[in-house]
Tab-separated table of C-alpha atoms (C1' of nucleotides) in Angstrom:
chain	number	residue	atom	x	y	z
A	232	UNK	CA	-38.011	17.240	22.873
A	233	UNK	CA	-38.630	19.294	19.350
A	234	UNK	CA	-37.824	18.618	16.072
A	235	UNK	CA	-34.267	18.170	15.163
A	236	UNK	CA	-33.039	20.526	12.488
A	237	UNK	CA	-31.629	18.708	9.164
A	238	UNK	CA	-30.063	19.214	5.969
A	239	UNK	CA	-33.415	21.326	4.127
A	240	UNK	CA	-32.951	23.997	6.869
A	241	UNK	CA	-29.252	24.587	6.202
A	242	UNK	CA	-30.447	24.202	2.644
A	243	UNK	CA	-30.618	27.976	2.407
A	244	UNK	CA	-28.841	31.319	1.820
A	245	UNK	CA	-26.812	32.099	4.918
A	246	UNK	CA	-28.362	35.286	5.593
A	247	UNK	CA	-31.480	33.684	5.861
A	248	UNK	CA	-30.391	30.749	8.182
A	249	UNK	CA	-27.919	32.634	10.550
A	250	UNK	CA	-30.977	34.726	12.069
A	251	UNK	CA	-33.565	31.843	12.224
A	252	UNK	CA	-30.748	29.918	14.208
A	253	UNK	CA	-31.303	32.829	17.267
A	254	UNK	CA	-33.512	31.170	19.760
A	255	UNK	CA	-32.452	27.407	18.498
A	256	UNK	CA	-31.380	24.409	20.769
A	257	UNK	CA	-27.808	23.634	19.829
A	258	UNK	CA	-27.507	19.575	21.857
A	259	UNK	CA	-24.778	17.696	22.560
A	260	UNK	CA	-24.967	13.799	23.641
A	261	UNK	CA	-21.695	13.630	26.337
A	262	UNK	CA	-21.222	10.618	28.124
A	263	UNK	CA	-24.660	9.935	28.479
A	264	UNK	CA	-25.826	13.240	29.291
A	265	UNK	CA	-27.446	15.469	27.511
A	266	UNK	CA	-25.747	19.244	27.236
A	267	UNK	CA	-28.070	21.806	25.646
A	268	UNK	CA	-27.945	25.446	24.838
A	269	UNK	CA	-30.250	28.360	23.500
A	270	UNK	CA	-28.127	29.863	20.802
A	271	UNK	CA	-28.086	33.909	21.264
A	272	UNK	CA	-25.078	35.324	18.485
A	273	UNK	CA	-24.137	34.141	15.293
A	274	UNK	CA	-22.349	35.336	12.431
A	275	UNK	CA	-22.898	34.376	8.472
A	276	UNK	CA	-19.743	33.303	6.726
A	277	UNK	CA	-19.673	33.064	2.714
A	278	UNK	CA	-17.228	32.181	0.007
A	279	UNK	CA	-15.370	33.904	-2.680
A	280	UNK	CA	-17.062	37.105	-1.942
A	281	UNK	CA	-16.406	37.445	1.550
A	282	UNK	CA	-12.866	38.325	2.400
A	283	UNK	CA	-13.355	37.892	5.729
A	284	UNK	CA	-14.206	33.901	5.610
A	285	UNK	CA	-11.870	31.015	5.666
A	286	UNK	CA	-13.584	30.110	1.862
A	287	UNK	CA	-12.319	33.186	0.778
A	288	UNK	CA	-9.277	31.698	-1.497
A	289	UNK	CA	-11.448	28.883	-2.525
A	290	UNK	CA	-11.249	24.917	-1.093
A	291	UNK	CA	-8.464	23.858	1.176
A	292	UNK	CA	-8.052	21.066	3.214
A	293	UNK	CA	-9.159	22.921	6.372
A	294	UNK	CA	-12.257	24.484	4.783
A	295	UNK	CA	-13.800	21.715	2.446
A	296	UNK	CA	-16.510	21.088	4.633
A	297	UNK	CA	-17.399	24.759	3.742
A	298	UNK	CA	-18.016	23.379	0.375
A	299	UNK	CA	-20.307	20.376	0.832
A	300	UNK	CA	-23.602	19.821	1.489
A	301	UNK	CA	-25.427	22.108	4.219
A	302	UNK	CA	-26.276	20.461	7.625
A	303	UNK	CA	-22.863	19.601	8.514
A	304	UNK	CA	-20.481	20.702	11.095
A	305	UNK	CA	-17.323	23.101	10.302
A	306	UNK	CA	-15.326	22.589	13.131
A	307	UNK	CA	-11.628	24.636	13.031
A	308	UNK	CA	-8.898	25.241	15.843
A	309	UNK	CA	-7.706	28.810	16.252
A	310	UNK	CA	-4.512	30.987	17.851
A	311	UNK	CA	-3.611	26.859	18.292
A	312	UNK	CA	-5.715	26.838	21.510
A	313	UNK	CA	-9.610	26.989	20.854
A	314	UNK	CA	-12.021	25.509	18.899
A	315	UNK	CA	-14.809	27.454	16.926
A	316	UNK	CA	-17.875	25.570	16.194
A	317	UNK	CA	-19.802	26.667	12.412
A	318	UNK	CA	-22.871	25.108	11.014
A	319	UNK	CA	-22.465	24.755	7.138
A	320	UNK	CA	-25.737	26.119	4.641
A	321	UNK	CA	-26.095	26.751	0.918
A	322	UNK	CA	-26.394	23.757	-1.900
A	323	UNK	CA	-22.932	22.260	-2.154
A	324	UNK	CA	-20.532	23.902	-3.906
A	325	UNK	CA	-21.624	26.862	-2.184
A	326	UNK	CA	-18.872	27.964	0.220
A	327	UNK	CA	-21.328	29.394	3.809
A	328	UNK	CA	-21.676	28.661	7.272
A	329	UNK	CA	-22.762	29.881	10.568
A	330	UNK	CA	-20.481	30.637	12.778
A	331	UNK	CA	-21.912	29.544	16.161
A	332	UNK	CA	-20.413	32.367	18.928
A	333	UNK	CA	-22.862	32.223	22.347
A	334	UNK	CA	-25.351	29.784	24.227
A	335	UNK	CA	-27.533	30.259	27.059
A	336	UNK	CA	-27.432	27.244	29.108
A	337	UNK	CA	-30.319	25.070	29.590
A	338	UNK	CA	-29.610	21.445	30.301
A	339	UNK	CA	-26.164	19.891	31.615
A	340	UNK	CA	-25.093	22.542	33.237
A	341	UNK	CA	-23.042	20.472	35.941
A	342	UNK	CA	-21.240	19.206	32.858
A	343	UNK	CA	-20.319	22.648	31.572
A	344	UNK	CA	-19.125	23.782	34.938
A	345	UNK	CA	-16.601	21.028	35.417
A	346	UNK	CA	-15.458	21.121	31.835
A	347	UNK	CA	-14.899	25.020	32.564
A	348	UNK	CA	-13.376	24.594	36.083
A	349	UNK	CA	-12.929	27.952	37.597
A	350	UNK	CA	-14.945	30.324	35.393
A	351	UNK	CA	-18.484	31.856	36.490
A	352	UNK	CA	-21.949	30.660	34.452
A	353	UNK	CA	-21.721	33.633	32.296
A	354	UNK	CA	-18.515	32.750	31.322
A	355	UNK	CA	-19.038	28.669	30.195
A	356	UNK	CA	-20.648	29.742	26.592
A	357	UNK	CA	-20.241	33.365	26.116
A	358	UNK	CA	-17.929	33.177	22.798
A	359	UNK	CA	-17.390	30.674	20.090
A	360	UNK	CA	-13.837	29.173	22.209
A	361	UNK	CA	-15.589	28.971	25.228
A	362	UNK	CA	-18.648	27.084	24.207
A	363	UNK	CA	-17.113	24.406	22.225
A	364	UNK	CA	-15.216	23.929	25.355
A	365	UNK	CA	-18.089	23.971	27.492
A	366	UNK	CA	-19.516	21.241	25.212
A	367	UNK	CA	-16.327	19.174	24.581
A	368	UNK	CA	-16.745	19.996	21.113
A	369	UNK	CA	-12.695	20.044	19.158
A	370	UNK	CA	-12.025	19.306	15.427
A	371	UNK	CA	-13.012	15.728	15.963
A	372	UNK	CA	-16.342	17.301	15.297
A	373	UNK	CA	-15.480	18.420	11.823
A	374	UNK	CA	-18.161	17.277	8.854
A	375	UNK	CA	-20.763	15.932	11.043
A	376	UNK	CA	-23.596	15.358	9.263
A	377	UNK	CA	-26.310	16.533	11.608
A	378	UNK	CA	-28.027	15.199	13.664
A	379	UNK	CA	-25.968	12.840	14.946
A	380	UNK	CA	-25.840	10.926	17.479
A	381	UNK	CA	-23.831	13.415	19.475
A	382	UNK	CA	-24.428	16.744	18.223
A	383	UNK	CA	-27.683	18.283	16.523
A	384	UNK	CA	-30.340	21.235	16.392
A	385	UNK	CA	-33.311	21.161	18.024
A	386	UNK	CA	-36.585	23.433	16.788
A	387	UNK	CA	-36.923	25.323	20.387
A	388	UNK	CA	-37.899	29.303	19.945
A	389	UNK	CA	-37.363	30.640	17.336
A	390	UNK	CA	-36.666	34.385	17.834
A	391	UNK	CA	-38.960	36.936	16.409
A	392	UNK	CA	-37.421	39.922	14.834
A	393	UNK	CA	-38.099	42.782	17.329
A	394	UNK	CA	-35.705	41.110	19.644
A	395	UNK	CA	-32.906	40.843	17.273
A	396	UNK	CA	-29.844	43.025	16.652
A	397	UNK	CA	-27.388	43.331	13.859
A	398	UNK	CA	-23.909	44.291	13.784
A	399	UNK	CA	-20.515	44.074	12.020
A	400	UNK	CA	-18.352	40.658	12.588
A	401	UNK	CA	-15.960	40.349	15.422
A	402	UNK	CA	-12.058	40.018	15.057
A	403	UNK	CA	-12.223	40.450	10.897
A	404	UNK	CA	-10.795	43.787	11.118
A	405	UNK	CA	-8.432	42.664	8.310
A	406	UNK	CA	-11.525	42.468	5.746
A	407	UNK	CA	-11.599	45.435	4.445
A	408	UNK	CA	-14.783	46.170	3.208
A	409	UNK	CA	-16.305	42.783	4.283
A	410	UNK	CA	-15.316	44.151	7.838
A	411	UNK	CA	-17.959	46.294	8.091
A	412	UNK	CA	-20.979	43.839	7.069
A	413	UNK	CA	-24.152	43.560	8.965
A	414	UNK	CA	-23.545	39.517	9.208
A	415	UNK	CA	-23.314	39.077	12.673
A	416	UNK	CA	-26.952	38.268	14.437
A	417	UNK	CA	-27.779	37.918	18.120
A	418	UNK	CA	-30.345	38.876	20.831
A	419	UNK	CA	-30.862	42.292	22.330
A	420	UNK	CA	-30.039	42.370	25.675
A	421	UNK	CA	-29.323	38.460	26.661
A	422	UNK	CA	-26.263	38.718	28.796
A	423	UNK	CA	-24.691	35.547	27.321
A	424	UNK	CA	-24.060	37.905	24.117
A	425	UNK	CA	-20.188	37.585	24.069
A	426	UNK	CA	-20.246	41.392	23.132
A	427	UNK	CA	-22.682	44.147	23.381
B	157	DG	C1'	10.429	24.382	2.798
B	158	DT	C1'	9.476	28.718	5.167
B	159	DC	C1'	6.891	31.870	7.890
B	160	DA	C1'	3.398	35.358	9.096
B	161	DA	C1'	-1.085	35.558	10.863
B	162	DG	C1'	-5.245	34.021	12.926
B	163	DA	C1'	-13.724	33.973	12.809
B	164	DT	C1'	-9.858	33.894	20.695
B	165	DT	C1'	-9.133	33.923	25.522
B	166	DA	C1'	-7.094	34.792	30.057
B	167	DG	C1'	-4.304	37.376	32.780
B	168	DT	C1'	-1.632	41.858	34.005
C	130	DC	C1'	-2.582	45.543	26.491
C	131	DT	C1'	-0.254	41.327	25.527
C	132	DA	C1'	1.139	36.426	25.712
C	133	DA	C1'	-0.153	31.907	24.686
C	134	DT	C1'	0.290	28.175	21.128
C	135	DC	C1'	0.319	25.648	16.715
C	136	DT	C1'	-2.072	24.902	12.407
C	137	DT	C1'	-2.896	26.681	8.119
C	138	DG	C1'	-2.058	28.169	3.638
C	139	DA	C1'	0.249	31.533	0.619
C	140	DC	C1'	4.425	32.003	-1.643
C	141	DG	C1'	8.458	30.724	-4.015
DNA sequence: GTCAAGATTAGT
DNA sequence: CTAATCTTGACG
């Protein structure tokens, strides 16, 4: 096993960390087995600035984890039906976090399938929803400080630049401006990408 | 207290 | 394209 991933890597602007996360081991400790994906799209989430992130009006109940120190989960339910699973950076009192949208399976994959029933491989961790489901990840999860003994980062691969893409943010079309930002990061031509 | 909208997904 | 499903948070 690598290195885990703590707090001094989160410790960092969000447009640094969101890239360097490509090619990381996002693992999850689930009833004794261990689930583990190769993270392939992310997208970089800040605070005042950024009209298209939840910190956008400043600290709320949901979002306060947003607010604290990096290295912690941001866990959030959307449309009442799926969980979305972020990874918080910045010092605190920085509002940023990564939002953590596709895996490539690589360990547990049994797991996934019967925590998915009915879907194809593709389809277990191919958007931020679907993953946390395919890791049994829900807002229990919230403020981790990671690692923990159930969820953390390991070092794996990182990705070198010639193999990643940029491109606006998915489903922020209400942004305006911030709509159209470069913040979203994932790997050319893995087919786990949720979107091309 | 009210209510519109959502960092999505599955099914027609 | 649209329904599902319910929490959040802005507003008054």
């Amino acid at each position: 096993m690598s290195e885990a991933l703590s707090r001094e890597f989160f410790d960092r602007p969000v447009l640094r960390v969101a890239p360097d996360l490509l090619g990381r081991l996002l693992v999850r400790r689930y009833r004794g087995r261990r689930l583990a994906g190769r993270i392939v799209e992310v997208e970089a989430y800040g605070g005042l600035q950024d009209a298209a992130s939840h910190a956008r009006c400043g600290p709320t109940p949901r979002n306060r984890v947003m607010f604290g120190p990096p290295g912690r989960s941001y866990v959030y339910q959307i449309y009442g039906l799926h969980c979305c699973l972020n990874l918080v950076c910045e010092p605190q009192g920085q509002a940023a976090a990564v939002l953590i949208r596709a895996l490539e399976p690589v360990e547990g994959e049994d797991v996934m399938a019967a925590l998915r029933p009915g879907r194809s491989r593709r389809e277990w961790t191919s958007g931020p929803g679907r993953l946390c489901r395919a890791l049994a990840l829900d807002r229990r999860h919230d403020g981790l400080e990671l690692p923990s003994p159930g969820l953390w980062l390991e070092t794996g691969e990182p990705l070198p630049r010639k193999r990643q893409a940029r491109s606006p943010r998915i489903g922020v079309a209400y942004a305006g401006e911030a709509a159209r930002w470069l913040h979203r990061f994932y790997e050319r031509g893995n087919p786990f990408v949720s979107r091309p």
